[in-house]
mmCIF file of C-alpha atoms and ligand atoms in Angstrom:
data_model
loop_
_atom_site.group_PDB
_atom_site.id
_atom_site.type_symbol
_atom_site.label_atom_id
_atom_site.label_comp_id
_atom_site.label_asym_id
_atom_site.label_seq_id
_atom_site.Cartn_x
_atom_site.Cartn_y
_atom_site.Cartn_z
ATOM 1 C CA MET B 1 10.697 18.695 19.084
ATOM 2 C CA THR B 2 11.555 19.175 15.442
ATOM 3 C CA ALA B 3 8.836 18.523 12.910
ATOM 4 C CA ARG B 4 10.474 15.262 11.863
ATOM 5 C CA ASN B 5 10.395 13.976 15.422
ATOM 6 C CA PHE B 6 6.634 13.864 15.352
ATOM 7 C CA THR B 7 4.684 12.054 18.066
ATOM 8 C CA SER B 8 1.275 12.068 16.364
ATOM 9 C CA LEU B 9 -0.128 12.394 12.844
ATOM 10 C CA PRO B 10 -1.554 15.511 11.163
ATOM 11 C CA VAL B 11 -5.175 15.471 9.966
ATOM 12 C CA VAL B 12 -6.003 16.809 6.490
ATOM 13 C CA ASP B 13 -9.559 17.330 5.206
ATOM 14 C CA ILE B 14 -9.517 16.717 1.443
ATOM 15 C CA SER B 15 -13.088 17.774 0.625
ATOM 16 C CA ALA B 16 -11.792 20.734 -1.435
ATOM 17 C CA LEU B 17 -9.836 18.476 -3.841
ATOM 18 C CA GLY B 18 -11.429 18.250 -7.255
ATOM 19 C CA GLY B 19 -13.736 21.153 -6.296
ATOM 20 C CA ARG B 20 -14.277 24.563 -7.839
ATOM 21 C CA ASP B 21 -12.434 26.675 -5.244
ATOM 22 C CA PRO B 22 -8.753 26.908 -6.294
ATOM 23 C CA GLU B 23 -7.741 28.655 -3.063
ATOM 24 C CA ALA B 24 -9.266 25.984 -0.853
ATOM 25 C CA ARG B 25 -7.617 23.379 -3.078
ATOM 26 C CA ALA B 26 -4.225 25.084 -2.754
ATOM 27 C CA ARG B 27 -4.604 25.240 1.047
ATOM 28 C CA THR B 28 -5.330 21.496 1.069
ATOM 29 C CA ALA B 29 -2.302 20.832 -1.134
ATOM 30 C CA ALA B 30 -0.134 22.925 1.216
ATOM 31 C CA ALA B 31 -1.323 20.874 4.206
ATOM 32 C CA LEU B 32 -0.588 17.655 2.283
ATOM 33 C CA ARG B 33 2.900 18.952 1.478
ATOM 34 C CA VAL B 34 3.747 19.657 5.132
ATOM 35 C CA ALA B 35 2.405 16.260 6.228
ATOM 36 C CA ALA B 36 4.249 14.405 3.446
ATOM 37 C CA ARG B 37 7.520 16.201 4.150
ATOM 38 C CA ASP B 38 7.567 16.176 7.958
ATOM 39 C CA VAL B 39 5.794 12.932 8.774
ATOM 40 C CA GLY B 40 5.014 10.854 5.678
ATOM 41 C CA PHE B 41 1.787 9.720 7.359
ATOM 42 C CA LEU B 42 -1.516 11.530 7.923
ATOM 43 C CA TYR B 43 -5.191 11.035 8.670
ATOM 44 C CA VAL B 44 -7.427 11.999 5.739
ATOM 45 C CA THR B 45 -11.003 13.167 6.377
ATOM 46 C CA GLY B 46 -13.559 14.658 3.997
ATOM 47 C CA HIS B 47 -13.101 11.781 1.514
ATOM 48 C CA GLY B 48 -16.846 11.342 1.027
ATOM 49 C CA MET B 49 -16.938 7.533 1.106
ATOM 50 C CA ALA B 50 -20.224 6.096 2.409
ATOM 51 C CA PRO B 51 -19.886 4.140 5.701
ATOM 52 C CA ALA B 52 -21.859 1.251 4.124
ATOM 53 C CA LEU B 53 -18.878 0.555 1.841
ATOM 54 C CA PHE B 54 -16.595 -0.075 4.846
ATOM 55 C CA ASP B 55 -19.278 -2.218 6.520
ATOM 56 C CA GLY B 56 -19.725 -4.310 3.370
ATOM 57 C CA LEU B 57 -15.979 -4.813 2.983
ATOM 58 C CA LEU B 58 -15.532 -5.866 6.613
ATOM 59 C CA ALA B 59 -18.487 -8.269 6.405
ATOM 60 C CA ALA B 60 -17.076 -9.847 3.228
ATOM 61 C CA ALA B 61 -13.589 -10.159 4.765
ATOM 62 C CA THR B 62 -14.925 -11.637 8.023
ATOM 63 C CA GLU B 63 -16.925 -14.261 6.116
ATOM 64 C CA PHE B 64 -14.030 -15.170 3.858
ATOM 65 C CA PHE B 65 -11.362 -15.576 6.558
ATOM 66 C CA ALA B 66 -13.770 -17.708 8.641
ATOM 67 C CA ARG B 67 -13.907 -20.334 5.846
ATOM 68 C CA PRO B 68 -11.865 -23.539 6.240
ATOM 69 C CA HIS B 69 -8.200 -23.389 5.162
ATOM 70 C CA ASP B 70 -8.741 -25.792 2.232
ATOM 71 C CA GLU B 71 -11.530 -23.660 0.840
ATOM 72 C CA LYS B 72 -9.428 -20.488 1.040
ATOM 73 C CA MET B 73 -6.549 -22.323 -0.653
ATOM 74 C CA GLN B 74 -8.768 -22.816 -3.713
ATOM 75 C CA VAL B 75 -7.903 -19.187 -4.501
ATOM 76 C CA TYR B 76 -4.264 -19.442 -3.258
ATOM 77 C CA ILE B 77 -2.171 -16.597 -4.665
ATOM 78 C CA GLY B 78 0.410 -19.107 -5.969
ATOM 79 C CA ARG B 79 -2.199 -20.377 -8.453
ATOM 80 C CA SER B 80 -2.288 -17.012 -10.179
ATOM 81 C CA SER B 81 0.241 -15.614 -12.657
ATOM 82 C CA ASN B 82 -0.586 -12.004 -11.755
ATOM 83 C CA HIS B 83 -0.410 -12.012 -7.952
ATOM 84 C CA ARG B 84 -4.043 -12.281 -6.947
ATOM 85 C CA GLY B 85 -5.697 -14.384 -4.263
ATOM 86 C CA TYR B 86 -5.345 -15.850 -0.792
ATOM 87 C CA VAL B 87 -2.109 -15.382 1.159
ATOM 88 C CA PRO B 88 -1.899 -17.895 4.037
ATOM 89 C CA VAL B 89 -0.131 -17.219 7.335
ATOM 90 C CA GLY B 90 3.657 -17.508 6.880
ATOM 91 C CA GLU B 91 3.668 -16.886 3.114
ATOM 92 C CA GLU B 92 5.094 -13.386 3.384
ATOM 93 C CA VAL B 93 8.515 -12.711 4.912
ATOM 94 C CA PHE B 94 9.711 -9.136 5.198
ATOM 95 C CA TYR B 95 13.168 -7.693 5.484
ATOM 96 C CA GLY B 96 14.652 -8.856 8.789
ATOM 97 C CA ALA B 97 13.003 -12.233 8.128
ATOM 98 C CA SER B 98 10.022 -11.803 10.441
ATOM 99 C CA LYS B 99 7.365 -14.307 9.453
ATOM 100 C CA ASP B 100 4.221 -12.221 9.706
ATOM 101 C CA LEU B 101 1.329 -13.444 11.761
ATOM 102 C CA LYS B 102 -1.388 -12.586 9.288
ATOM 103 C CA GLU B 103 -3.398 -13.928 6.366
ATOM 104 C CA ALA B 104 -4.595 -11.842 3.446
ATOM 105 C CA TYR B 105 -6.593 -11.777 0.244
ATOM 106 C CA ASP B 106 -5.056 -9.660 -2.510
ATOM 107 C CA LEU B 107 -6.895 -8.144 -5.453
ATOM 108 C CA ALA B 108 -6.354 -5.250 -7.836
ATOM 109 C CA LEU B 109 -7.841 -3.734 -10.970
ATOM 110 C CA ASP B 110 -9.987 -6.565 -12.383
ATOM 111 C CA LEU B 111 -8.950 -6.724 -16.027
ATOM 112 C CA PRO B 112 -10.499 -9.109 -18.567
ATOM 113 C CA ALA B 113 -8.669 -12.354 -19.355
ATOM 114 C CA ALA B 114 -8.179 -10.947 -22.874
ATOM 115 C CA ASP B 115 -6.143 -7.989 -21.587
ATOM 116 C CA PRO B 116 -2.987 -7.769 -23.750
ATOM 117 C CA ASP B 117 -0.633 -7.084 -20.814
ATOM 118 C CA TYR B 118 -2.004 -10.114 -18.978
ATOM 119 C CA LEU B 119 -1.668 -12.286 -22.057
ATOM 120 C CA ALA B 120 1.898 -11.025 -22.475
ATOM 121 C CA GLY B 121 2.716 -12.317 -18.964
ATOM 122 C CA ASN B 122 2.741 -9.092 -16.944
ATOM 123 C CA PRO B 123 3.236 -10.338 -13.342
ATOM 124 C CA MET B 124 0.905 -7.753 -11.742
ATOM 125 C CA LEU B 125 -1.916 -7.073 -14.253
ATOM 126 C CA GLY B 126 -4.950 -9.177 -15.157
ATOM 127 C CA PRO B 127 -8.089 -10.653 -13.630
ATOM 128 C CA ASN B 128 -8.729 -11.268 -9.927
ATOM 129 C CA GLN B 129 -9.269 -14.741 -8.452
ATOM 130 C CA TRP B 130 -12.642 -14.467 -6.690
ATOM 131 C CA PRO B 131 -13.751 -16.901 -3.977
ATOM 132 C CA ALA B 132 -17.148 -18.549 -4.481
ATOM 133 C CA LEU B 133 -18.807 -16.679 -1.606
ATOM 134 C CA PRO B 134 -22.157 -15.029 -2.352
ATOM 135 C CA GLY B 135 -21.899 -11.211 -2.319
ATOM 136 C CA PHE B 136 -18.122 -11.179 -1.791
ATOM 137 C CA ARG B 137 -17.201 -9.941 -5.223
ATOM 138 C CA GLU B 138 -19.937 -7.264 -5.225
ATOM 139 C CA ARG B 139 -19.033 -5.810 -1.833
ATOM 140 C CA VAL B 140 -15.271 -5.960 -2.271
ATOM 141 C CA GLY B 141 -15.513 -4.668 -5.847
ATOM 142 C CA ALA B 142 -17.695 -1.719 -4.783
ATOM 143 C CA TYR B 143 -15.161 -0.761 -2.120
ATOM 144 C CA TYR B 144 -12.296 -1.080 -4.591
ATOM 145 C CA ASP B 145 -13.933 1.245 -7.138
ATOM 146 C CA ALA B 146 -14.779 3.849 -4.480
ATOM 147 C CA VAL B 147 -11.371 3.890 -2.785
ATOM 148 C CA LEU B 148 -9.597 4.062 -6.143
ATOM 149 C CA ALA B 149 -11.696 7.154 -6.987
ATOM 150 C CA VAL B 150 -10.635 8.764 -3.684
ATOM 151 C CA GLY B 151 -7.057 7.898 -4.629
ATOM 152 C CA ARG B 152 -7.405 9.692 -7.960
ATOM 153 C CA ARG B 153 -8.556 12.844 -6.153
ATOM 154 C CA LEU B 154 -5.782 12.545 -3.622
ATOM 155 C CA LEU B 155 -3.235 12.163 -6.426
ATOM 156 C CA GLN B 156 -4.364 15.586 -7.656
ATOM 157 C CA GLY B 157 -3.725 16.999 -4.177
ATOM 158 C CA PHE B 158 -0.274 15.417 -3.985
ATOM 159 C CA ALA B 159 0.542 16.583 -7.534
ATOM 160 C CA GLU B 160 -0.177 20.173 -6.478
ATOM 161 C CA ALA B 161 1.750 19.546 -3.233
ATOM 162 C CA MET B 162 4.787 18.614 -5.367
ATOM 163 C CA GLY B 163 4.449 21.799 -7.445
ATOM 164 C CA GLU B 164 2.780 20.181 -10.495
ATOM 165 C CA ALA B 165 -0.582 21.131 -11.987
ATOM 166 C CA PRO B 166 -3.352 19.323 -10.049
ATOM 167 C CA ASP B 167 -4.157 17.149 -13.080
ATOM 168 C CA GLY B 168 -0.501 16.882 -14.138
ATOM 169 C CA LEU B 169 -0.134 13.199 -13.145
ATOM 170 C CA ASP B 170 -3.601 11.968 -14.165
ATOM 171 C CA HIS B 171 -2.354 10.625 -17.508
ATOM 172 C CA LEU B 172 -0.104 8.161 -15.630
ATOM 173 C CA VAL B 173 -3.103 6.330 -14.137
ATOM 174 C CA THR B 174 -4.937 4.464 -16.913
ATOM 175 C CA LYS B 175 -4.445 0.794 -15.924
ATOM 176 C CA PRO B 176 -2.591 0.941 -12.609
ATOM 177 C CA PRO B 177 -1.439 -2.111 -10.618
ATOM 178 C CA SER B 178 -3.135 -0.620 -7.530
ATOM 179 C CA GLN B 179 -3.647 -3.418 -5.072
ATOM 180 C CA LEU B 180 -6.266 -3.720 -2.330
ATOM 181 C CA ARG B 181 -5.384 -6.144 0.449
ATOM 182 C CA LEU B 182 -7.840 -7.611 2.903
ATOM 183 C CA VAL B 183 -5.610 -8.439 5.870
ATOM 184 C CA HIS B 184 -6.636 -10.500 8.893
ATOM 185 C CA TYR B 185 -4.453 -10.581 11.978
ATOM 186 C CA PRO B 186 -5.815 -13.415 14.119
ATOM 187 C CA PHE B 187 -5.528 -13.081 17.886
ATOM 188 C CA ASN B 188 -3.062 -15.628 19.176
ATOM 189 C CA PRO B 189 -2.474 -15.432 22.948
ATOM 190 C CA GLU B 190 0.330 -18.024 22.635
ATOM 191 C CA ALA B 191 2.432 -15.965 20.238
ATOM 192 C CA LYS B 192 5.276 -14.428 22.218
ATOM 193 C CA ASP B 193 7.354 -12.489 19.738
ATOM 194 C CA ALA B 194 5.474 -12.509 16.432
ATOM 195 C CA THR B 195 5.025 -9.162 14.719
ATOM 196 C CA GLY B 196 1.791 -8.691 12.772
ATOM 197 C CA ILE B 197 3.764 -7.234 9.867
ATOM 198 C CA GLY B 198 7.494 -6.476 9.822
ATOM 199 C CA ALA B 199 8.927 -2.969 9.293
ATOM 200 C CA HIS B 200 8.676 -1.792 5.674
ATOM 201 C CA THR B 201 7.776 1.075 3.371
ATOM 202 C CA ASP B 202 5.003 0.762 0.785
ATOM 203 C CA TYR B 203 6.184 0.393 -2.812
ATOM 204 C CA GLU B 204 3.651 2.562 -4.660
ATOM 205 C CA CYS B 205 2.716 6.282 -4.673
ATOM 206 C CA PHE B 206 0.660 6.362 -1.486
ATOM 207 C CA THR B 207 -1.573 4.093 0.579
ATOM 208 C CA LEU B 208 -5.159 4.624 1.775
ATOM 209 C CA LEU B 209 -5.616 2.442 4.838
ATOM 210 C CA HIS B 210 -8.715 1.516 6.809
ATOM 211 C CA VAL B 211 -8.207 -0.542 10.011
ATOM 212 C CA THR B 212 -10.452 -1.936 12.743
ATOM 213 C CA ALA B 213 -8.078 -1.858 15.722
ATOM 214 C CA PRO B 214 -4.815 -0.312 17.000
ATOM 215 C CA GLY B 215 -1.475 -1.950 16.276
ATOM 216 C CA LEU B 216 0.055 0.160 13.499
ATOM 217 C CA GLU B 217 3.277 1.958 14.415
ATOM 218 C CA VAL B 218 5.310 4.394 12.312
ATOM 219 C CA MET B 219 8.933 5.401 12.731
ATOM 220 C CA ASN B 220 9.712 9.067 13.269
ATOM 221 C CA GLY B 221 12.912 10.859 12.256
ATOM 222 C CA ALA B 222 14.540 9.973 15.571
ATOM 223 C CA GLY B 223 13.928 6.262 14.942
ATOM 224 C CA VAL B 224 11.203 6.047 17.607
ATOM 225 C CA TRP B 225 8.054 3.974 16.910
ATOM 226 C CA ILE B 226 4.870 6.063 17.245
ATOM 227 C CA ASP B 227 1.403 4.527 17.724
ATOM 228 C CA VAL B 228 -1.180 5.212 15.027
ATOM 229 C CA PRO B 229 -4.605 4.366 16.461
ATOM 230 C CA PRO B 230 -7.557 4.269 14.037
ATOM 231 C CA MET B 231 -9.555 7.498 13.757
ATOM 232 C CA PRO B 232 -13.244 6.796 13.049
ATOM 233 C CA GLY B 233 -14.261 7.892 9.573
ATOM 234 C CA ALA B 234 -10.707 8.797 8.519
ATOM 235 C CA PHE B 235 -8.236 7.003 6.271
ATOM 236 C CA VAL B 236 -4.642 6.630 7.382
ATOM 237 C CA VAL B 237 -2.605 7.735 4.363
ATOM 238 C CA ASN B 238 1.117 7.243 3.916
ATOM 239 C CA ILE B 239 3.680 8.227 1.336
ATOM 240 C CA GLY B 240 5.112 5.342 -0.702
ATOM 241 C CA ASP B 241 8.425 4.817 -2.486
ATOM 242 C CA MET B 242 7.313 6.463 -5.774
ATOM 243 C CA MET B 243 6.487 9.807 -4.157
ATOM 244 C CA GLU B 244 9.738 9.705 -2.201
ATOM 245 C CA LEU B 245 11.478 9.220 -5.544
ATOM 246 C CA TRP B 246 9.565 11.961 -7.436
ATOM 247 C CA THR B 247 10.487 14.398 -4.655
ATOM 248 C CA ASN B 248 14.085 13.101 -4.460
ATOM 249 C CA GLY B 249 13.558 12.340 -0.767
ATOM 250 C CA ALA B 250 11.772 15.566 0.213
ATOM 251 C CA PHE B 251 8.648 13.496 0.962
ATOM 252 C CA VAL B 252 9.344 10.457 3.140
ATOM 253 C CA ALA B 253 8.114 6.899 2.577
ATOM 254 C CA THR B 254 7.824 6.387 6.305
ATOM 255 C CA SER B 255 8.680 2.928 7.654
ATOM 256 C CA HIS B 256 5.878 1.239 9.546
ATOM 257 C CA ARG B 257 4.975 -2.081 11.132
ATOM 258 C CA VAL B 258 2.191 -3.809 13.017
ATOM 259 C CA ARG B 259 3.182 -5.055 16.433
ATOM 260 C CA LYS B 260 1.909 -8.302 17.933
ATOM 261 C CA VAL B 261 -1.849 -7.870 18.057
ATOM 262 C CA LYS B 262 -3.722 -7.814 21.356
ATOM 263 C CA GLU B 263 -7.050 -8.484 19.673
ATOM 264 C CA GLU B 264 -8.299 -9.801 16.355
ATOM 265 C CA ARG B 265 -7.688 -7.151 13.736
ATOM 266 C CA TYR B 266 -8.594 -6.447 10.098
ATOM 267 C CA SER B 267 -6.826 -3.949 7.889
ATOM 268 C CA PHE B 268 -7.548 -2.817 4.326
ATOM 269 C CA PRO B 269 -4.743 -0.960 2.539
ATOM 270 C CA LEU B 270 -5.261 0.315 -1.003
ATOM 271 C CA PHE B 271 -1.838 0.881 -2.555
ATOM 272 C CA PHE B 272 -2.393 3.619 -5.113
ATOM 273 C CA ASN B 273 -0.012 3.254 -8.027
ATOM 274 C CA VAL B 274 0.696 4.709 -11.449
ATOM 275 C CA ASP B 275 0.679 2.527 -14.585
ATOM 276 C CA TYR B 276 3.094 -0.419 -14.648
ATOM 277 C CA GLY B 277 5.489 1.055 -17.195
ATOM 278 C CA THR B 278 5.693 4.552 -15.686
ATOM 279 C CA GLU B 279 9.256 5.833 -15.432
ATOM 280 C CA VAL B 280 9.542 7.575 -12.088
ATOM 281 C CA GLU B 281 12.505 9.861 -11.496
ATOM 282 C CA PRO B 282 13.077 12.961 -9.341
ATOM 283 C CA LEU B 283 11.214 16.038 -10.591
ATOM 284 C CA PRO B 284 13.793 18.713 -11.552
ATOM 285 C CA ARG B 285 12.607 21.166 -8.885
ATOM 286 C CA PHE B 286 13.783 18.730 -6.184
ATOM 287 C CA VAL B 287 17.294 18.358 -7.615
ATOM 288 C CA ASP B 288 20.243 20.699 -6.894
ATOM 289 C CA ALA B 289 23.935 20.501 -6.008
ATOM 290 C CA ASP B 290 23.161 19.452 -2.422
ATOM 291 C CA HIS B 291 20.502 16.986 -3.521
ATOM 292 C CA PRO B 292 21.766 15.030 -6.548
ATOM 293 C CA ALA B 293 19.077 13.066 -8.375
ATOM 294 C CA ARG B 294 18.543 9.506 -7.206
ATOM 295 C CA PRO B 295 18.342 6.882 -9.952
ATOM 296 C CA GLY B 296 14.913 6.449 -11.502
ATOM 297 C CA LEU B 297 12.756 3.299 -11.504
ATOM 298 C CA ILE B 298 9.893 1.739 -13.447
ATOM 299 C CA ALA B 299 6.915 1.836 -11.060
ATOM 300 C CA GLY B 300 5.570 -1.634 -11.836
ATOM 301 C CA GLU B 301 8.995 -3.285 -11.894
ATOM 302 C CA HIS B 302 9.767 -1.845 -8.481
ATOM 303 C CA LEU B 303 6.472 -3.173 -7.114
ATOM 304 C CA PHE B 304 7.091 -6.582 -8.651
ATOM 305 C CA ALA B 305 10.738 -6.765 -7.534
ATOM 306 C CA GLN B 306 9.843 -5.918 -3.935
ATOM 307 C CA THR B 307 6.894 -8.308 -3.924
ATOM 308 C CA ALA B 308 8.945 -11.136 -5.414
ATOM 309 C CA GLN B 309 11.506 -10.816 -2.623
ATOM 310 C CA SER B 310 8.933 -11.094 0.168
ATOM 311 C CA PHE B 311 6.428 -13.763 -1.002
ATOM 312 C CA THR B 312 7.514 -17.375 -0.580
ATOM 313 C CA TYR B 313 5.803 -18.652 -3.760
ATOM 314 C CA LEU B 314 7.578 -15.996 -5.844
ATOM 315 C CA ARG B 315 10.942 -16.576 -4.152
ATOM 316 C CA GLN B 316 10.575 -20.238 -5.092
ATOM 317 C CA ARG B 317 9.901 -19.286 -8.717
ATOM 318 C CA LEU B 318 12.994 -17.052 -8.643
ATOM 319 C CA GLU B 319 15.139 -19.811 -7.154
ATOM 320 C CA GLY B 320 13.705 -22.341 -9.613
ATOM 321 C CA GLY B 321 14.594 -20.033 -12.503
ATOM 322 C CA THR B 322 11.036 -19.733 -13.847
ATOM 323 C CA LEU B 323 10.942 -16.060 -12.832
ATOM 324 C CA LYS B 324 13.531 -13.277 -13.099
ATOM 325 C CA LEU B 325 13.877 -10.049 -11.149
ATOM 326 C CA PRO B 326 13.966 -6.902 -13.303
ATOM 327 C CA GLU B 327 17.493 -5.572 -13.798
ATOM 328 C CA THR B 328 16.667 -2.416 -11.855
ATOM 329 C CA ALA B 329 15.503 -4.371 -8.768
ATOM 330 C CA LEU B 330 16.508 -2.823 -5.450
ATOM 331 C CA ALA B 331 16.993 -4.732 -2.221
ATOM 332 C CA LEU B 332 14.178 -4.604 0.315
ATOM 333 C CA SER B 333 14.237 -1.556 2.642
ATOM 334 C CA SER B 334 15.818 0.807 0.096
ATOM 335 C CA PHE B 335 13.449 3.657 1.026
ATOM 336 C CA GLY B 336 12.321 5.388 4.222
ATOM 337 C CA GLN B 337 14.070 5.785 7.543
ATOM 338 C CA GLU B 338 15.560 2.296 7.514
ATOM 339 C CA ALA B 339 17.383 3.086 4.281
ATOM 340 C CA ARG B 340 18.659 6.307 5.853
ATOM 341 C CA LYS B 341 19.917 4.325 8.830
ATOM 342 C CA LYS B 342 21.663 1.814 6.552
ATOM 343 C CA ALA B 343 23.294 4.664 4.602
ATOM 344 C CA GLY B 344 24.510 6.058 7.935
HETATM 345 O O1 AKG H 401 -2.356 -3.348 9.024
HETATM 346 C C1 AKG H 401 -1.889 -2.216 9.021
HETATM 347 O O2 AKG H 401 -2.248 -1.352 9.849
HETATM 348 C C2 AKG H 401 -0.830 -1.811 8.013
HETATM 349 C C3 AKG H 401 -0.643 -2.821 6.923
HETATM 350 C C4 AKG H 401 0.514 -2.443 6.034
HETATM 351 O O3 AKG H 401 1.339 -1.655 6.380
HETATM 352 C C5 AKG H 401 0.641 -3.046 4.695
HETATM 353 O O4 AKG H 401 -0.113 -3.996 4.395
HETATM 354 O O5 AKG H 401 1.497 -2.574 3.925
HETATM 355 FE FE1 FE2 H 402 2.503 -0.972 4.681
#
C-alpha cells in the first residue's frame, strides 16, 4: 500500500498549536503536512472545544429542522442576497447532477447590515438570516465563534506545514466568508439510490467537520471510496481547493461524498476561508520545471462561482441574467481526485 492508497485517516493532536513550545509546534505541523499530502483528510484532537458547544448546536439544529416546512421557508436562502438561510431538500445539485437528499441551514460571519462589502453587493458577505427560535442564535453563534477560533489556530499549523511562518497567513483572515452549515440528512427508507451529498471537494482552505453518524466516504489515490466514521471528540478535517492551490497540488483537496443514509444524520462543516478578495496562487517553493504553477484564483470568487453552479436559486439568477459568474470561474470538480481522473 502506498501512502496515497490510504484505507483509514491519520489522527493529529493540535494542542501544541499556538503554544509556547516551538518544537512541539513543529512536530504538529510535520504531522499535518504528511496527512495533507498523503490523504487530504485527518481526525483532529486536542482542539479544546467544550462538549457543551456541540450539544447546544445539535439541540438548536434538531429543533429547527423539526419545524414545519413553511416556517423554515421564512428564512429561505433565496431571500438573501449574501447566501444565508434555509436550504430545502432538492435545492442543491452537485456535479453529476445528483439531487442531494438533505436540508441545511447556512450561516457565516454575521456582519452588520451597514457593512460596506454587503452594501456594495458582495454575494457572500453580510448579515445572517436567523430563524425566530428562542436560543437558536445564541447556541449556533457560540459554536461558530469557537470553531472559527480553532480554525485560526489550525491555519497556523497548516501555514507551518507549507513552509511559511506560523503566523504568515493570519493577515489574510480579517473578514472571511467562512461558512458554517447545519446539515440534516433525514432517514428515508423508500429512497433507493439517493446519495446524501454527491462527490465534491470543498472550495475553501480547509473544513472542520462534526458529524453524528457514519456515512461520509473519501476517495483515495486509487479511486476507492473509504469510510470515515465519526471519532468521538475529534473533528474530521479536510484540505480544500485553496490549500491545494497554494501547494500547487502537493496537498490534495480530497473528493468526498455522503452515501445514502441508514439512519437520521446531522453534520456541521465549518469551511474555513481567507478574505473574499485574497489572491491565491502556488507558493514559489512548490513550483519547479516538473510542477509548473497552476493559474491563481480569487478565494471568494471561487467560492461564489462554485456555489452559484450548484444551488438552484443561484442558477436561476444566472440564467435570468440578474447574476454573473466571475470571469475566472472554473467548472465544478476542478480540484481533487476527480479532476485528476478527468485530466487522465
Ligand atoms: O455530512 C458530511 O459528512 C460531509 C458534508 C460535506 O462534505 C459538505 O457539506 O461539504
Ligand atoms: Fe464537503
